[in-house]
Coordinates of C-alpha atoms and ligand atoms in Angstrom, one line a residue:
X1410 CA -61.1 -95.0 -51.5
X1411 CA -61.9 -93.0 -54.7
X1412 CA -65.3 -91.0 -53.7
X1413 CA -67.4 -88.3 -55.2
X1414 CA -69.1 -85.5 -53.6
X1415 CA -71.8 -84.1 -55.3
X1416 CA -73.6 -81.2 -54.0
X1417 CA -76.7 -80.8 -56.3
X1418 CA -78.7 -77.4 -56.3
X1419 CA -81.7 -76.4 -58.1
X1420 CA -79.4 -74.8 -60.6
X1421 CA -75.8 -75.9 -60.1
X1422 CA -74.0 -78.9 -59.7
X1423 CA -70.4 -78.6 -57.5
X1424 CA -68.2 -81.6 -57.4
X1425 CA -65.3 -82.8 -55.9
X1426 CA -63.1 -86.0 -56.2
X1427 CA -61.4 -87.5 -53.8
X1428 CA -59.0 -90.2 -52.9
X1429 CA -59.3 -90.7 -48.6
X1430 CA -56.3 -92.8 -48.7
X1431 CA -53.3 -90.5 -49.9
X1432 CA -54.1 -87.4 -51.7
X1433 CA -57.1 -86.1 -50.7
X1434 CA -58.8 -83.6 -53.2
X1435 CA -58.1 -84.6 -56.8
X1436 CA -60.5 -82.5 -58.6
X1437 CA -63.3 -80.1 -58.7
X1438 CA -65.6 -78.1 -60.8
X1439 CA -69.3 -76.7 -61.1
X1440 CA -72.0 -76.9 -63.6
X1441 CA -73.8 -73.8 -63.6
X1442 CA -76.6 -72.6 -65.2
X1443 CA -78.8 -75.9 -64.9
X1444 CA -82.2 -75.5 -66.6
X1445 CA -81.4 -71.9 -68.4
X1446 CA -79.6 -70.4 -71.1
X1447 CA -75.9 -70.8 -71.4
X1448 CA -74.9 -73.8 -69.4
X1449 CA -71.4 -73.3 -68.1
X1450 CA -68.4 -76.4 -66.8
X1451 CA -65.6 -75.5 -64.7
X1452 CA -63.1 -78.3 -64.1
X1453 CA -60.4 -78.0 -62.3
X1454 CA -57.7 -81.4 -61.7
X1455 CA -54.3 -79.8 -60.0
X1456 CA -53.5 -77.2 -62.5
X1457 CA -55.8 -78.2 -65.5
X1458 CA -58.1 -76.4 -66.0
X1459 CA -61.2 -76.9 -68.5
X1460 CA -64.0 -74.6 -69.2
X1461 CA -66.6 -76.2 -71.4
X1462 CA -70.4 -74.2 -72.4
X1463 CA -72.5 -77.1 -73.8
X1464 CA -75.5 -75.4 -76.7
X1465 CA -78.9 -75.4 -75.7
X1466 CA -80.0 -76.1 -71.8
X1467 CA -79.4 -78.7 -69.8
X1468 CA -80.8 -81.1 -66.9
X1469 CA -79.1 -82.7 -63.5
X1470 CA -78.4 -85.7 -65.6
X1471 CA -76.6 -83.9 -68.3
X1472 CA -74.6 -81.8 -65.8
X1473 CA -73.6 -85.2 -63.6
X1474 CA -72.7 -86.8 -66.9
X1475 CA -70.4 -83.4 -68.1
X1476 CA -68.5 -83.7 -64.4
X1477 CA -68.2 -87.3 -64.9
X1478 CA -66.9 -87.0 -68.4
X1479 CA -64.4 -84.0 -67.6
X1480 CA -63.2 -86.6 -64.3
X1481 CA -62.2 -89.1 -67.0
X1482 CA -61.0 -87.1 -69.9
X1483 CA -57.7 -88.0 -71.7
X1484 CA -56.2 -84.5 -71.5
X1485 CA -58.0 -82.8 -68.6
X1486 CA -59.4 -85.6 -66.5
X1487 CA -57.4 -87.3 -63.6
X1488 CA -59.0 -91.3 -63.7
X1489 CA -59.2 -93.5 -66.5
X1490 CA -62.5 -95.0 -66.4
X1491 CA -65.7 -94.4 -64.1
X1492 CA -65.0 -98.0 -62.2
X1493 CA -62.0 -96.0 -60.3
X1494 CA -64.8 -94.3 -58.6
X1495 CA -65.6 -96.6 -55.3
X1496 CA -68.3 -94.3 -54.3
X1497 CA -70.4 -91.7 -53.9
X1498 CA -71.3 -89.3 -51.4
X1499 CA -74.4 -86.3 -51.4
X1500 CA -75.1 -83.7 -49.4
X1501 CA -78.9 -83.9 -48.9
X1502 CA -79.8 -80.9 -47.3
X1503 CA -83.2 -82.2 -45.1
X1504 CA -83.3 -85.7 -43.6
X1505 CA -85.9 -84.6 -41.2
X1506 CA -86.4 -86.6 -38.0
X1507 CA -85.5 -89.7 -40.1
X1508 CA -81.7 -89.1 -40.2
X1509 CA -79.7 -88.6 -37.1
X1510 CA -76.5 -90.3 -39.1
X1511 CA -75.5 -90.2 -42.9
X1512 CA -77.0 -93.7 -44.7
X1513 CA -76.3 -95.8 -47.0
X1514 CA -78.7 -94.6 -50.3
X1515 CA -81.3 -97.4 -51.1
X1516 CA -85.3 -97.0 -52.2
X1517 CA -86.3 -96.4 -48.5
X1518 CA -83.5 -93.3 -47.7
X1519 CA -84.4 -92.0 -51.2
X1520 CA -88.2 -92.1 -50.2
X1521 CA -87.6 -90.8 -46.5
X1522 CA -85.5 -87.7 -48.6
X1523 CA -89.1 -87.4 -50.6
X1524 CA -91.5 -87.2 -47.5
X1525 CA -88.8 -84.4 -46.6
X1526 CA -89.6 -82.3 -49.6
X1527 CA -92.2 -80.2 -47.8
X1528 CA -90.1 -79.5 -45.3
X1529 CA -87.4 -78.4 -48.0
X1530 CA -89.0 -77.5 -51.3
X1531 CA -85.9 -75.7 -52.6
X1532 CA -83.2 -78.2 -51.5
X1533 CA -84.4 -81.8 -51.7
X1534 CA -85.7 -82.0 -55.1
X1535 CA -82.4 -80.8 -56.6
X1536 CA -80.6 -83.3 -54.1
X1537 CA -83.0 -86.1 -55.1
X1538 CA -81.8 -85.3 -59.1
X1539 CA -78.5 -85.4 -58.3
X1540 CA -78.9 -89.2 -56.7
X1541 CA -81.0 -89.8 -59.5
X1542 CA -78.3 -89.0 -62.2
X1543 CA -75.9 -90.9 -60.2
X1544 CA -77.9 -94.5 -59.8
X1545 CA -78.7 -93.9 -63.9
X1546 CA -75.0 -92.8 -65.1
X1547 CA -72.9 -95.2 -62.6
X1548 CA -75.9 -98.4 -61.2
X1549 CA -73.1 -100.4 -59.3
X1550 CA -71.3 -97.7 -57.5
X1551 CA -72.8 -97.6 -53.9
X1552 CA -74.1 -94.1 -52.8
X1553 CA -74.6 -92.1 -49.4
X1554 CA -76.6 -89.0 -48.1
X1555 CA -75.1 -86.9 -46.2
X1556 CA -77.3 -84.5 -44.0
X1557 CA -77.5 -81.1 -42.9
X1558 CA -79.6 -81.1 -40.1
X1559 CA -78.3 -84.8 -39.2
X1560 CA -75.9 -83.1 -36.0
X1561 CA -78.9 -81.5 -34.9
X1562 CA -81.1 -84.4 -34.2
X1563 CA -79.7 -84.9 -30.8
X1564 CA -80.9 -81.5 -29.5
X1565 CA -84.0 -81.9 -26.4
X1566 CA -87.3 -80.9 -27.0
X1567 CA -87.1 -78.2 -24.6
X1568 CA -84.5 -77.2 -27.5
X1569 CA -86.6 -78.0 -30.9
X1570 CA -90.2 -77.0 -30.0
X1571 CA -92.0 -73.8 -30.7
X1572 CA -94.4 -72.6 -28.9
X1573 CA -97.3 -73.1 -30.6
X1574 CA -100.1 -75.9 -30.6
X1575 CA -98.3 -79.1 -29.8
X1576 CA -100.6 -80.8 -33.0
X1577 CA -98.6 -78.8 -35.1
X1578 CA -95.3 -80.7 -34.6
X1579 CA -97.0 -83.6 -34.8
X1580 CA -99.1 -83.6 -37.9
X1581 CA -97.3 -80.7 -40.1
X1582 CA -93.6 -81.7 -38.2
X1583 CA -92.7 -77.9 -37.8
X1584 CA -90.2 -77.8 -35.2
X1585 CA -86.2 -76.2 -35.0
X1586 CA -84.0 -78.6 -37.0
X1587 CA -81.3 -76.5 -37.6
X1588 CA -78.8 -76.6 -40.5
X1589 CA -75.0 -76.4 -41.6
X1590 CA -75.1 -79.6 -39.4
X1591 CA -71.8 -81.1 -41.7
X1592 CA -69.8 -77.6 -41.0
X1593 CA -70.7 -77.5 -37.1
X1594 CA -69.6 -81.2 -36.3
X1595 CA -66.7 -80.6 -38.2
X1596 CA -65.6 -77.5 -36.9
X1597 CA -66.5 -79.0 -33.0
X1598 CA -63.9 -81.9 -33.8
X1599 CA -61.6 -80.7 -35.0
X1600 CA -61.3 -77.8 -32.5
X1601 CA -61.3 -80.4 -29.5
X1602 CA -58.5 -82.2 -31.8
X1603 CA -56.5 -79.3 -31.7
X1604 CA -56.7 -78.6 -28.2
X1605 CA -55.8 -81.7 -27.4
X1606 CA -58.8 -82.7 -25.2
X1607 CA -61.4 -84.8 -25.6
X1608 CA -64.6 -83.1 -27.5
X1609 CA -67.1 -85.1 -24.7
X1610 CA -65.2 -82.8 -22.3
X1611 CA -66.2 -79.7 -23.7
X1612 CA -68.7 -77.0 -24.1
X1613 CA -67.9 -75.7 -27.2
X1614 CA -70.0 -72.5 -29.5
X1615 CA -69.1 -72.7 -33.2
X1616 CA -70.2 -69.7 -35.4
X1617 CA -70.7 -70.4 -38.8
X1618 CA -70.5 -67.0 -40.4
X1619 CA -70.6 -67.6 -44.2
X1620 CA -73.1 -65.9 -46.6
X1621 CA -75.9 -68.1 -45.1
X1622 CA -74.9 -68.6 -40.9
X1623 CA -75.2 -69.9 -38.5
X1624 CA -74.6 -71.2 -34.5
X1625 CA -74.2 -74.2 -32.0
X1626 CA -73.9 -75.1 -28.9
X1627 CA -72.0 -78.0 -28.9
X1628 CA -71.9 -79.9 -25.3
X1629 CA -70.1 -83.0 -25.0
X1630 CA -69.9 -83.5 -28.8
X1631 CA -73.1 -83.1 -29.4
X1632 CA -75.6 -80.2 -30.6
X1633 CA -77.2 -78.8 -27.9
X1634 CA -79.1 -76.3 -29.4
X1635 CA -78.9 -74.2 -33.1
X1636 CA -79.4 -70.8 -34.4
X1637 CA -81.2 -72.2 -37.5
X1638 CA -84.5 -73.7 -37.2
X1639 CA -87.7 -75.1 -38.9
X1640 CA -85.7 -73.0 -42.1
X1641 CA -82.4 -71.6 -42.5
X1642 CA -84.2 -68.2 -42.2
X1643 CA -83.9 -68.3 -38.5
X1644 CA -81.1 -67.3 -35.9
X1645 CA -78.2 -64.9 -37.1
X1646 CA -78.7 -61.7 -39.4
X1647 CA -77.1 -63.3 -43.0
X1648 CA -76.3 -62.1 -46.3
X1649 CA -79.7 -61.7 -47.4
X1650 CA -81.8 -63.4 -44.7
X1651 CA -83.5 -61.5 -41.8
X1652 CA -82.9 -64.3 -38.9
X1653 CA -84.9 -63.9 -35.9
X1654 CA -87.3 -61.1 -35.7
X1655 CA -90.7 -60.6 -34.6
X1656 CA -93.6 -63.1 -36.2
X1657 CA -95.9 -59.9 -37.1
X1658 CA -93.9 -58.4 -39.1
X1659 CA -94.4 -61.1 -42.3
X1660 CA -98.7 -60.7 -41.5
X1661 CA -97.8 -56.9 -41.4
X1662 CA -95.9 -56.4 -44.5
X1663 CA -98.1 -58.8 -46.1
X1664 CA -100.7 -56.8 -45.1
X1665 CA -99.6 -53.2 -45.6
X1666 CA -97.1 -54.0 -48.3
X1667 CA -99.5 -56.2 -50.8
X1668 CA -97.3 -59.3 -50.5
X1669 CA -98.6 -63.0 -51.4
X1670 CA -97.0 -65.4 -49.0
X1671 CA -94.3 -65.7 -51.9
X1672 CA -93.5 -62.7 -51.7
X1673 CA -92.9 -62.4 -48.4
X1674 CA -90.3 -65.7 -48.1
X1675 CA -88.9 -64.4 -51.0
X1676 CA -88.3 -60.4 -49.4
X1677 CA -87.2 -61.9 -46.2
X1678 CA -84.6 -64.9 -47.7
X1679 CA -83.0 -63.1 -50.6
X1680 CA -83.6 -58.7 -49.5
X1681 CA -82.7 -58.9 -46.0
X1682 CA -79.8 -59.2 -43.9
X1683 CA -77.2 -57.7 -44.3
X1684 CA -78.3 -56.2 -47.6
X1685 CA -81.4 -55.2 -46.6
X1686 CA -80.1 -52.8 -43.8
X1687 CA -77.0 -51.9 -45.8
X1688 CA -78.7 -51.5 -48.7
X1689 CA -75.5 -51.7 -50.7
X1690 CA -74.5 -55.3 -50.5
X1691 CA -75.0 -59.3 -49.4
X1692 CA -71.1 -59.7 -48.7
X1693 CA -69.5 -58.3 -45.6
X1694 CA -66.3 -57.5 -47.3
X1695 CA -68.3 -54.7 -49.6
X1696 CA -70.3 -53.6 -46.2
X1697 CA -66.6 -53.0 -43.6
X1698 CA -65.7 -51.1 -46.8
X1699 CA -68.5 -48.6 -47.2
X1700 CA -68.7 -48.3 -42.9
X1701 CA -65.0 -47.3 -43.5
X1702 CA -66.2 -44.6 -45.7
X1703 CA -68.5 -42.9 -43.6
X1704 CA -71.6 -44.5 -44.9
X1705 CA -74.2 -45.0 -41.5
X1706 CA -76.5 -48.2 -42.8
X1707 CA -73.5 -50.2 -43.5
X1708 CA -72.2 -49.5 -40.4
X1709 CA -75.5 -49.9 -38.7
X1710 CA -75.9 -53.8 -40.8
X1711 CA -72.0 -54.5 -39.3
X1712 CA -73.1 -53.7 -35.6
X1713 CA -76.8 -55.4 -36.0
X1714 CA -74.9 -58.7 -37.4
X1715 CA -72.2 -58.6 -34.8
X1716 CA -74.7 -58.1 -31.9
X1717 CA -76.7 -61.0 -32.7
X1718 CA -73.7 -62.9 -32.7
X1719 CA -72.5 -61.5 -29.3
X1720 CA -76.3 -62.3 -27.9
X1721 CA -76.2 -65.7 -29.2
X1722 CA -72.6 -66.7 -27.5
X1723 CA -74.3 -66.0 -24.2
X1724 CA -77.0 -67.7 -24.7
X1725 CA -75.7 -70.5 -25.2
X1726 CA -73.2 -70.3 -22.7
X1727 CA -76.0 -70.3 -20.6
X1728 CA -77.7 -73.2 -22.2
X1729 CA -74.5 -75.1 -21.5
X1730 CA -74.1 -74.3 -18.1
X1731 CA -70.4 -72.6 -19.4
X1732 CA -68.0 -72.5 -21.8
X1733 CA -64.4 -73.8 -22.9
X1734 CA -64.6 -72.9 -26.3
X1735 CA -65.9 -70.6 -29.2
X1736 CA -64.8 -71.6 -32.8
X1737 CA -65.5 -68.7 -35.7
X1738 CA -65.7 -70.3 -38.9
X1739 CA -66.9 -69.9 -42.6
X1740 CA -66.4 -66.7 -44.5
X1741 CA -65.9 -64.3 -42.4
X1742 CA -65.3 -66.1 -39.2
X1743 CA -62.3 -67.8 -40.9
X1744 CA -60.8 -64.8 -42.9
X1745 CA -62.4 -61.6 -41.2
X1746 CA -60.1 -60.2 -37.7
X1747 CA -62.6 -56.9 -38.1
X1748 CA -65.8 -59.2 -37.6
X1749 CA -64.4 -61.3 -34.9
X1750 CA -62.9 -58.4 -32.9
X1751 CA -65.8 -56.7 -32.6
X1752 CA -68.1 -59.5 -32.0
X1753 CA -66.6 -60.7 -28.7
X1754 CA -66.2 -57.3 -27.6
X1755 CA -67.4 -57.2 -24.1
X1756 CA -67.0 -60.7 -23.3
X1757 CA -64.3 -61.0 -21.2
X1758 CA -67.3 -61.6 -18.4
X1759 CA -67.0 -64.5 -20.1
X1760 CA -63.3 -65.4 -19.8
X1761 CA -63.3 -64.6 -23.8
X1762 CA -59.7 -62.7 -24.5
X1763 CA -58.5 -62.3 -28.1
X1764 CA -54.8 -61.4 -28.9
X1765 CA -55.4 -59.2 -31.3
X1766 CA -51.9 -59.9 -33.0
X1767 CA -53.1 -63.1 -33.7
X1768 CA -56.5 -62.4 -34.7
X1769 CA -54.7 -60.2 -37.7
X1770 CA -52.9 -63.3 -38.7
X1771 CA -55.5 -66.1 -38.4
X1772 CA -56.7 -65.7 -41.9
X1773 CA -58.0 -69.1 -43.2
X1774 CA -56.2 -71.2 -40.9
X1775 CA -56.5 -72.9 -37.9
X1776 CA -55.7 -71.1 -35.4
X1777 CA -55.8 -70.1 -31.3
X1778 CA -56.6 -66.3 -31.3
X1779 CA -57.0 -66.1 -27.4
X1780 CA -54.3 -64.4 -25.4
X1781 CA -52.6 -66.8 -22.8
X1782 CA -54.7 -66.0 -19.5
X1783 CA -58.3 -65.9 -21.2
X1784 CA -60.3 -68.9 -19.5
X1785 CA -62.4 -69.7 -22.9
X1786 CA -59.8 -70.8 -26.1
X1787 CA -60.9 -69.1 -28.7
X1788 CA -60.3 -70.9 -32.4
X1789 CA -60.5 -69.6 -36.2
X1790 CA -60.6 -73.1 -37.5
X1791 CA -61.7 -73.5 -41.7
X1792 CA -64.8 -75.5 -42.1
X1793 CA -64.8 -78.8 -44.9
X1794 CA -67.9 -79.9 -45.3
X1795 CA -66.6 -82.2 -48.2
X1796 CA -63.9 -84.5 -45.8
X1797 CA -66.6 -84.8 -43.7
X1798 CA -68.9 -85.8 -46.3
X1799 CA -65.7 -88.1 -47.9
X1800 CA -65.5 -90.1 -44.4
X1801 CA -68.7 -90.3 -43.9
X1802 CA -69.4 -91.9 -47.3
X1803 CA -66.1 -94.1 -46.6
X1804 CA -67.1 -95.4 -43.6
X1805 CA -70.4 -96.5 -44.6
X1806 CA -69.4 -98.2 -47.7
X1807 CA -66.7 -99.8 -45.7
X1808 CA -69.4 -102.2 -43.9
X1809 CA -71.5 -102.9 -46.4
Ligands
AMP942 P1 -69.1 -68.6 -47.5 O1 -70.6 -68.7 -47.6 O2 -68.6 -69.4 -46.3 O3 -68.4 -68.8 -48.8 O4 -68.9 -67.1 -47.1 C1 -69.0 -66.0 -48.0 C2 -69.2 -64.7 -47.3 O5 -68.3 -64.6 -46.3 C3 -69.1 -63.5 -48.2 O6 -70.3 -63.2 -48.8 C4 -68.7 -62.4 -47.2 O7 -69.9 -61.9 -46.6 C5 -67.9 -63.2 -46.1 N1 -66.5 -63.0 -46.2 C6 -65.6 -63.7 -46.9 N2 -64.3 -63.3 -46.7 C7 -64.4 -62.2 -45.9 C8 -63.5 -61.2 -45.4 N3 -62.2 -61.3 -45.6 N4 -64.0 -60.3 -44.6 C9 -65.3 -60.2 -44.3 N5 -66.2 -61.1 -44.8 C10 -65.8 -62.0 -45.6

């Protein structure tokens, strides 16, 4: 089946085509710049490549029809006509309480998406356009939503609910929902497929450690509990975002710092993190390089980040009841031996040994890093969020 992902943001537009029979991937590229000056393509089909800057600005529907028109160009394109496209498949970033499983898009799922949009005001409108231009610029091709917080919904509410006035979950839904759901089910799967053992056998932790991250406990194939929670804000110490931290501190900056409440979100989701301590830079790779230079705050953001991570693996150890497994993924849990050696340093309590020999060489592949006595397997294993999405969407529009 020929499918297309589309993973539509506020002001970018990534694609992917792909064929889930034989070939897989068959094309991607990115529409940039949605809504602002200089609108950029990039297409990319094997080795053709195609850079395109359209005049003037642009909308969703104009950067869906540019992907769809670079797919099926005579010189760069890889199909002949839009009908070679069986389906469709978004990522929708909220389904709420709605969505435990991916669905088949119709006027109800696209509604259910919009009663979401409080609950994701930067994400689901964007999403919501990019379904939009699809039904206008391709009517009979059938089309699926794919969620992020989907894996989540089987967490307990021992697991989901905050402590605050019970009415609040009810009447404004704030509870944990967690996110990077595609990444963390994929991750769990395919770990339990490479260890040969059946994933409702196993109590597996997967660490999504990208610029945004993330973690799960993953018991018996299903999320147990996630780092994440009513917004991706909460959890791990990421790029730019505080994660978990005491509640006074947003009425106390607000307070003392003259912040409006958008303010605030905005100084503790983009100036944060890792940049916030480091003050140099968002991406770890920049950070390990200053710390190698002397420089204290980017050491200090390095062992912050990695100590969160190392509190988090027991604690959900714990809420498992034990552990088989720990699977680092993402950008620096895939490609980073520094960041992983010294986050399970100390955890051999927990039967959690790394070789470091292969810990230098798992970069971007899967991979067992554990040395042969350690009780708990520890995996790099690269995430992709887009198979998941391509067999979900197959699936689906399999049984229609
Ligand atoms: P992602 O969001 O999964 O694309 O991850 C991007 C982030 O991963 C970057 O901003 C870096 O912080 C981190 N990263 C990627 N490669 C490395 C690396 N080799 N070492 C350390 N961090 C890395």
């Amino acid at each position: 089946m020929v499918i297309l992902i589309l993973n539509s943001g506020s002001s970018s537009v990534k694609y992917q085509l792909w064929d889930t029979k034989s070939t897989g991937m068959l094309a991607k590229g990115l529409v940039s710049r949605i809504g602002i000056d200089n609108p950029k393509l990039e297409h990319r089909a094997g080795d053709k490549k195609y850079d395109y800057c359209p005049d003037g600005k642009i909308d969703h529907n104009d950067a869906v029809k540019l992907a769809l028109d670079a797919l099926v160009d005579s010189e760069h394109g890889i199909i002949e006509n839009i009908e070679q496209i069986d389906a469709v498949g978004h990522r929708v970033v909220h389904g709420g309480e709605k969505f435990a499983e991916s669905a088949l898009i119709t006027d109800d799922v696209i509604d259910a998406v919009k009663e979401c949009i409080p609950l994701a005001p930067l994400h689901n409108p964007p999403n919501l356009m990019g379904i939009e231009a699809c039904q206008k610029l391709m009517p009979n091709i059938p089309q699926v939503a794919v969620f992020d917080t989907a894996f989540h919904q089987t967490m307990e509410p021992y697991a989901f609910i905050y402590a605050l006035p019970y009415d609040l979950y009810k009447t404004q839904k704030i509870r944990r929902y967690g996110f990077h759901g595609t990444s963390h089910y994929y991750v769990a799967h395919r770990a339990a497929e490479f260890l040969g053992k059946p994933i409702e056998k196993l109590k597996i932790i997967t660490a999504h450690l990208g610029n945004g991250a993330s973690m799960t406990a993953v018991k018996n194939g299903k999320s147990v509990d996630t780092s994440m929670g009513f917004t991706p804000l909460e959890g791990l110490v990421m790029g730019t975002r505080t994660g978990d931290m005491d509640p006074a501190i947003v009425m106390f900056v607000m307070e003392h710092m003259n912040m409006t409440p958008a303010d605030a979100n905005n100084f503790f989701n983009k100036k944060s993190g890792i940049l916030g301590i480091s003050g140099k830079s968002n991406d770890i790779r920049d950070v390990i390089e200053a710390s190698e230079s002397g420089d204290m705050q980017a050491k200090l953001a390095l062992d912050v980040y990695t100590y969160r991570i190392r509190k988090y693996i027991g604690a959900y150890a714990a809420a498992m009841g034990g552990l088989d497994t720990l699977v680092f993924t993402a950008g620096a849990g895939e490609n980073s031996p520094f960041i992983r050696r010294k986050i399970i340093r100390n955890l051999e309590f927990l039967g959690i040994k790394i070789d470091e020999q292969k810990n230098e060489s798992a970069i971007g592949i899967t991979m067992d890093i554990s040395t042969d006595d350690a009780s708990v397997r520890t995996l790099v294993v690269p995430t992709n969020e887009e198979l998941v999405i391509a067999n979900e969407t197959e699936q689906i529009v399999s049984e229609i």
